[in-house]
PDB file of C-alpha atoms in Angstrom:
ATOM      1  CA  MET R  25       2.632 -20.234   0.930  1.00  0.00           C
ATOM      2  CA  ARG R  26       5.142 -18.889   3.410  1.00  0.00           C
ATOM      3  CA  HIS R  27       7.379 -15.933   2.591  1.00  0.00           C
ATOM      4  CA  HIS R  28       5.770 -14.958  -0.733  1.00  0.00           C
ATOM      5  CA  TYR R  29       5.520 -11.295   0.269  1.00  0.00           C
ATOM      6  CA  MET R  30       2.211 -10.652  -1.417  1.00  0.00           C
ATOM      7  CA  ASN R  31       0.648  -7.223  -1.179  1.00  0.00           C
ATOM      8  CA  ASP R  32      -2.833  -6.547   0.182  1.00  0.00           C
ATOM      9  CA  LYS R  33      -4.388  -6.626  -3.290  1.00  0.00           C
ATOM     10  CA  GLU R  34      -3.040 -10.125  -3.885  1.00  0.00           C
ATOM     11  CA  ALA R  35      -4.071 -11.224  -0.387  1.00  0.00           C
ATOM     12  CA  VAL R  36      -7.621  -9.970  -0.967  1.00  0.00           C
ATOM     13  CA  CYS R  37      -7.802 -11.909  -4.254  1.00  0.00           C
ATOM     14  CA  LEU R  38      -6.599 -15.089  -2.566  1.00  0.00           C
ATOM     15  CA  ALA R  39      -9.023 -14.691   0.347  1.00  0.00           C
ATOM     16  CA  ASN R  40     -11.954 -14.018  -1.988  1.00  0.00           C
ATOM     17  CA  GLY R  41     -11.102 -17.114  -4.001  1.00  0.00           C
ATOM     18  CA  LEU R  42     -11.149 -19.248  -0.858  1.00  0.00           C
ATOM     19  CA  LYS R  43     -14.480 -18.062   0.536  1.00  0.00           C
ATOM     20  CA  HIS R  44     -16.388 -20.967  -0.999  1.00  0.00           C
ATOM     21  CA  ASN R  45     -13.544 -23.473  -1.136  1.00  0.00           C
ATOM     22  CA  THR R  46     -14.421 -26.924   0.144  1.00  0.00           C
ATOM     23  CA  MET R  47     -11.012 -28.592  -0.187  1.00  0.00           C
ATOM     24  CA  ALA R  48      -8.371 -26.651   1.741  1.00  0.00           C
ATOM     25  CA  GLU R  49      -8.380 -27.326   5.465  1.00  0.00           C
ATOM     26  CA  GLU R  50      -5.174 -25.450   6.269  1.00  0.00           C
ATOM     27  CA  LEU R  51      -3.776 -22.141   5.050  1.00  0.00           C
ATOM     28  CA  ASP R  52      -0.243 -21.121   6.045  1.00  0.00           C
ATOM     29  CA  LEU R  53       0.599 -17.525   5.121  1.00  0.00           C
ATOM     30  CA  VAL R  54       3.461 -16.771   7.499  1.00  0.00           C
ATOM     31  CA  ASP R  55       5.561 -13.690   6.734  1.00  0.00           C
ATOM     32  CA  ASN R  56       3.841 -12.470   3.596  1.00  0.00           C
ATOM     33  CA  GLY R  57       3.607  -8.755   4.373  1.00  0.00           C
ATOM     34  CA  ILE R  58      -0.196  -8.978   4.532  1.00  0.00           C
ATOM     35  CA  GLY R  59      -1.613  -5.754   5.909  1.00  0.00           C
ATOM     36  CA  VAL R  60      -4.929  -4.481   7.204  1.00  0.00           C
ATOM     37  CA  LYS R  61      -6.958  -4.965   4.001  1.00  0.00           C
ATOM     38  CA  GLY R  62      -5.629  -8.485   3.555  1.00  0.00           C
ATOM     39  CA  GLY R  63      -6.360  -9.296   7.183  1.00  0.00           C
ATOM     40  CA  ARG R  64      -9.929  -8.125   6.810  1.00  0.00           C
ATOM     41  CA  ALA R  65     -10.327 -10.213   3.666  1.00  0.00           C
ATOM     42  CA  PHE R  66      -9.067 -13.358   5.412  1.00  0.00           C
ATOM     43  CA  ALA R  67     -11.392 -12.676   8.348  1.00  0.00           C
ATOM     44  CA  GLU R  68     -14.331 -12.480   5.923  1.00  0.00           C
ATOM     45  CA  MET R  69     -13.118 -15.683   4.282  1.00  0.00           C
ATOM     46  CA  ALA R  70     -12.944 -17.424   7.668  1.00  0.00           C
ATOM     47  CA  LEU R  71     -16.481 -16.264   8.358  1.00  0.00           C
ATOM     48  CA  LYS R  72     -17.829 -17.854   5.164  1.00  0.00           C
ATOM     49  CA  ASN R  73     -15.566 -20.869   4.672  1.00  0.00           C
ATOM     50  CA  LYS R  74     -16.782 -23.647   6.932  1.00  0.00           C
ATOM     51  CA  PHE R  75     -14.117 -26.125   5.773  1.00  0.00           C
ATOM     52  CA  LEU R  76     -10.985 -24.246   6.836  1.00  0.00           C
ATOM     53  CA  LEU R  77      -9.659 -25.697  10.092  1.00  0.00           C
ATOM     54  CA  ARG R  78      -6.279 -23.974  10.532  1.00  0.00           C
ATOM     55  CA  LEU R  79      -5.257 -20.448   9.520  1.00  0.00           C
ATOM     56  CA  ASN R  80      -1.719 -19.210  10.130  1.00  0.00           C
ATOM     57  CA  LEU R  81      -1.186 -15.493   9.519  1.00  0.00           C
ATOM     58  CA  ALA R  82       1.853 -15.108  11.778  1.00  0.00           C
ATOM     59  CA  GLU R  83       4.481 -12.445  11.153  1.00  0.00           C
ATOM     60  CA  ASN R  84       2.390 -10.217   8.930  1.00  0.00           C
ATOM     61  CA  LYS R  85       1.252  -6.609   9.407  1.00  0.00           C
ATOM     62  CA  LEU R  86      -2.409  -7.031  10.319  1.00  0.00           C
ATOM     63  CA  ASN R  87      -2.440  -4.744  13.377  1.00  0.00           C
ATOM     64  CA  ASN R  88      -5.692  -4.192  15.291  1.00  0.00           C
ATOM     65  CA  ASP R  89      -7.681  -3.121  12.250  1.00  0.00           C
ATOM     66  CA  GLY R  90      -6.668  -6.200  10.295  1.00  0.00           C
ATOM     67  CA  VAL R  91      -7.730  -8.641  12.997  1.00  0.00           C
ATOM     68  CA  TYR R  92     -10.856  -6.793  14.076  1.00  0.00           C
ATOM     69  CA  LEU R  93     -13.224  -8.867  11.935  1.00  0.00           C
ATOM     70  CA  PHE R  94     -11.847 -12.188  13.146  1.00  0.00           C
ATOM     71  CA  TYR R  95     -13.998 -11.816  16.232  1.00  0.00           C
ATOM     72  CA  ARG R  96     -17.068 -12.167  13.990  1.00  0.00           C
ATOM     73  CA  ALA R  97     -15.713 -15.357  12.464  1.00  0.00           C
ATOM     74  CA  LEU R  98     -14.945 -16.790  15.896  1.00  0.00           C
ATOM     75  CA  ASP R  99     -18.265 -15.653  17.299  1.00  0.00           C
ATOM     76  CA  ARG R 100     -20.334 -17.271  14.545  1.00  0.00           C
ATOM     77  CA  HIS R 101     -18.420 -20.407  13.598  1.00  0.00           C
ATOM     78  CA  ASP R 102     -16.871 -23.193  15.605  1.00  0.00           C
ATOM     79  CA  ASN R 103     -15.174 -24.820  12.605  1.00  0.00           C
ATOM     80  CA  LEU R 104     -11.842 -22.996  12.858  1.00  0.00           C
ATOM     81  CA  GLN R 105      -9.625 -25.037  15.189  1.00  0.00           C
ATOM     82  CA  ALA R 106      -6.353 -23.071  15.035  1.00  0.00           C
ATOM     83  CA  LEU R 107      -5.751 -19.373  14.472  1.00  0.00           C
ATOM     84  CA  ILE R 108      -2.153 -18.178  14.565  1.00  0.00           C
ATOM     85  CA  LEU R 109      -1.720 -14.403  14.715  1.00  0.00           C
ATOM     86  CA  ARG R 110       1.747 -14.262  16.267  1.00  0.00           C
ATOM     87  CA  ASN R 111       3.752 -11.058  15.704  1.00  0.00           C
ATOM     88  CA  ASN R 112       1.140  -8.909  13.963  1.00  0.00           C
ATOM     89  CA  GLY R 113       1.221  -5.690  15.986  1.00  0.00           C
ATOM     90  CA  ILE R 114      -1.951  -6.501  17.923  1.00  0.00           C
ATOM     91  CA  THR R 115      -2.494  -4.450  21.080  1.00  0.00           C
ATOM     92  CA  ARG R 116      -4.977  -4.477  23.957  1.00  0.00           C
ATOM     93  CA  THR R 117      -7.538  -2.727  21.760  1.00  0.00           C
ATOM     94  CA  GLY R 118      -7.536  -5.565  19.232  1.00  0.00           C
ATOM     95  CA  LEU R 119      -7.622  -8.182  21.937  1.00  0.00           C
ATOM     96  CA  LYS R 120     -10.866  -6.915  23.499  1.00  0.00           C
ATOM     97  CA  GLU R 121     -12.988  -8.118  20.568  1.00  0.00           C
ATOM     98  CA  PHE R 122     -11.222 -11.478  20.544  1.00  0.00           C
ATOM     99  CA  SER R 123     -12.051 -11.905  24.186  1.00  0.00           C
ATOM    100  CA  LYS R 124     -15.747 -11.404  23.547  1.00  0.00           C
ATOM    101  CA  ALA R 125     -15.759 -13.962  20.746  1.00  0.00           C
ATOM    102  CA  LEU R 126     -13.778 -16.521  22.740  1.00  0.00           C
ATOM    103  CA  LYS R 127     -16.538 -16.671  25.313  1.00  0.00           C
ATOM    104  CA  MET R 128     -18.886 -18.072  22.673  1.00  0.00           C
ATOM    105  CA  ASN R 129     -16.558 -20.137  20.466  1.00  0.00           C
ATOM    106  CA  ASN R 130     -16.121 -23.789  21.397  1.00  0.00           C
ATOM    107  CA  GLY R 131     -14.242 -25.014  18.324  1.00  0.00           C
ATOM    108  CA  LEU R 132     -10.978 -23.116  18.544  1.00  0.00           C
ATOM    109  CA  GLN R 133      -8.272 -25.245  20.131  1.00  0.00           C
ATOM    110  CA  VAL R 134      -5.192 -23.144  19.359  1.00  0.00           C
ATOM    111  CA  LEU R 135      -4.926 -19.362  19.480  1.00  0.00           C
ATOM    112  CA  ASP R 136      -1.419 -17.915  19.217  1.00  0.00           C
ATOM    113  CA  LEU R 137      -1.161 -14.208  19.969  1.00  0.00           C
ATOM    114  CA  SER R 138       2.471 -14.284  21.105  1.00  0.00           C
ATOM    115  CA  GLU R 139       4.987 -11.619  20.141  1.00  0.00           C
ATOM    116  CA  ASN R 140       2.338  -8.912  19.840  1.00  0.00           C
ATOM    117  CA  GLN R 141       2.271  -5.667  21.805  1.00  0.00           C
ATOM    118  CA  LEU R 142       0.176  -6.954  24.675  1.00  0.00           C
ATOM    119  CA  GLU R 143       0.668  -5.747  28.211  1.00  0.00           C
ATOM    120  CA  SER R 144      -0.504  -7.496  31.363  1.00  0.00           C
ATOM    121  CA  GLN R 145      -3.872  -5.671  31.321  1.00  0.00           C
ATOM    122  CA  SER R 146      -4.599  -7.288  27.955  1.00  0.00           C
ATOM    123  CA  THR R 147      -4.304 -10.771  29.318  1.00  0.00           C
ATOM    124  CA  THR R 148      -7.056 -10.101  31.836  1.00  0.00           C
ATOM    125  CA  HIS R 149      -9.607 -10.000  29.002  1.00  0.00           C
ATOM    126  CA  ILE R 150      -8.357 -13.313  27.633  1.00  0.00           C
ATOM    127  CA  PHE R 151      -8.336 -15.014  31.038  1.00  0.00           C
ATOM    128  CA  GLU R 152     -11.931 -13.964  31.672  1.00  0.00           C
ATOM    129  CA  ALA R 153     -12.988 -15.303  28.273  1.00  0.00           C
ATOM    130  CA  LEU R 154     -11.165 -18.586  28.793  1.00  0.00           C
ATOM    131  CA  LYS R 155     -13.137 -19.218  31.960  1.00  0.00           C
ATOM    132  CA  GLN R 156     -16.210 -19.637  29.747  1.00  0.00           C
ATOM    133  CA  ASN R 157     -14.528 -21.341  26.789  1.00  0.00           C
ATOM    134  CA  ILE R 158     -14.413 -25.133  26.974  1.00  0.00           C
ATOM    135  CA  SER R 159     -12.170 -25.873  23.990  1.00  0.00           C
ATOM    136  CA  LEU R 160      -9.042 -23.772  24.591  1.00  0.00           C
TER     137      LEU R 160
END
């Protein structure tokens, strides 16, 4: 579902519909204009859907507020193997919560945070978390 340019309302509907889905293992939503509300909805979906293995939300407009809840999904579930959040306006603030969750999550194998607004101080949090993470 790349490049469909859905709004947040449509993204929330899609995420809500997938919360209890048992068939889809991969969701590719690159460049859809999904904003903060949509990002939160997909984070909630990832928290409840234990069958989704790969989620690609690259090149959207999630920002820190839109990715904030993903730390809960990563902290509580090891089922998600790949999370792609490239080019979403994430800064050091958003990365702090990810770092905490990465210490506990042993299922995630791919985490792409490239092309975000991360400075060298941000990577320190990730490096510390990766010392404790055995899967990434």
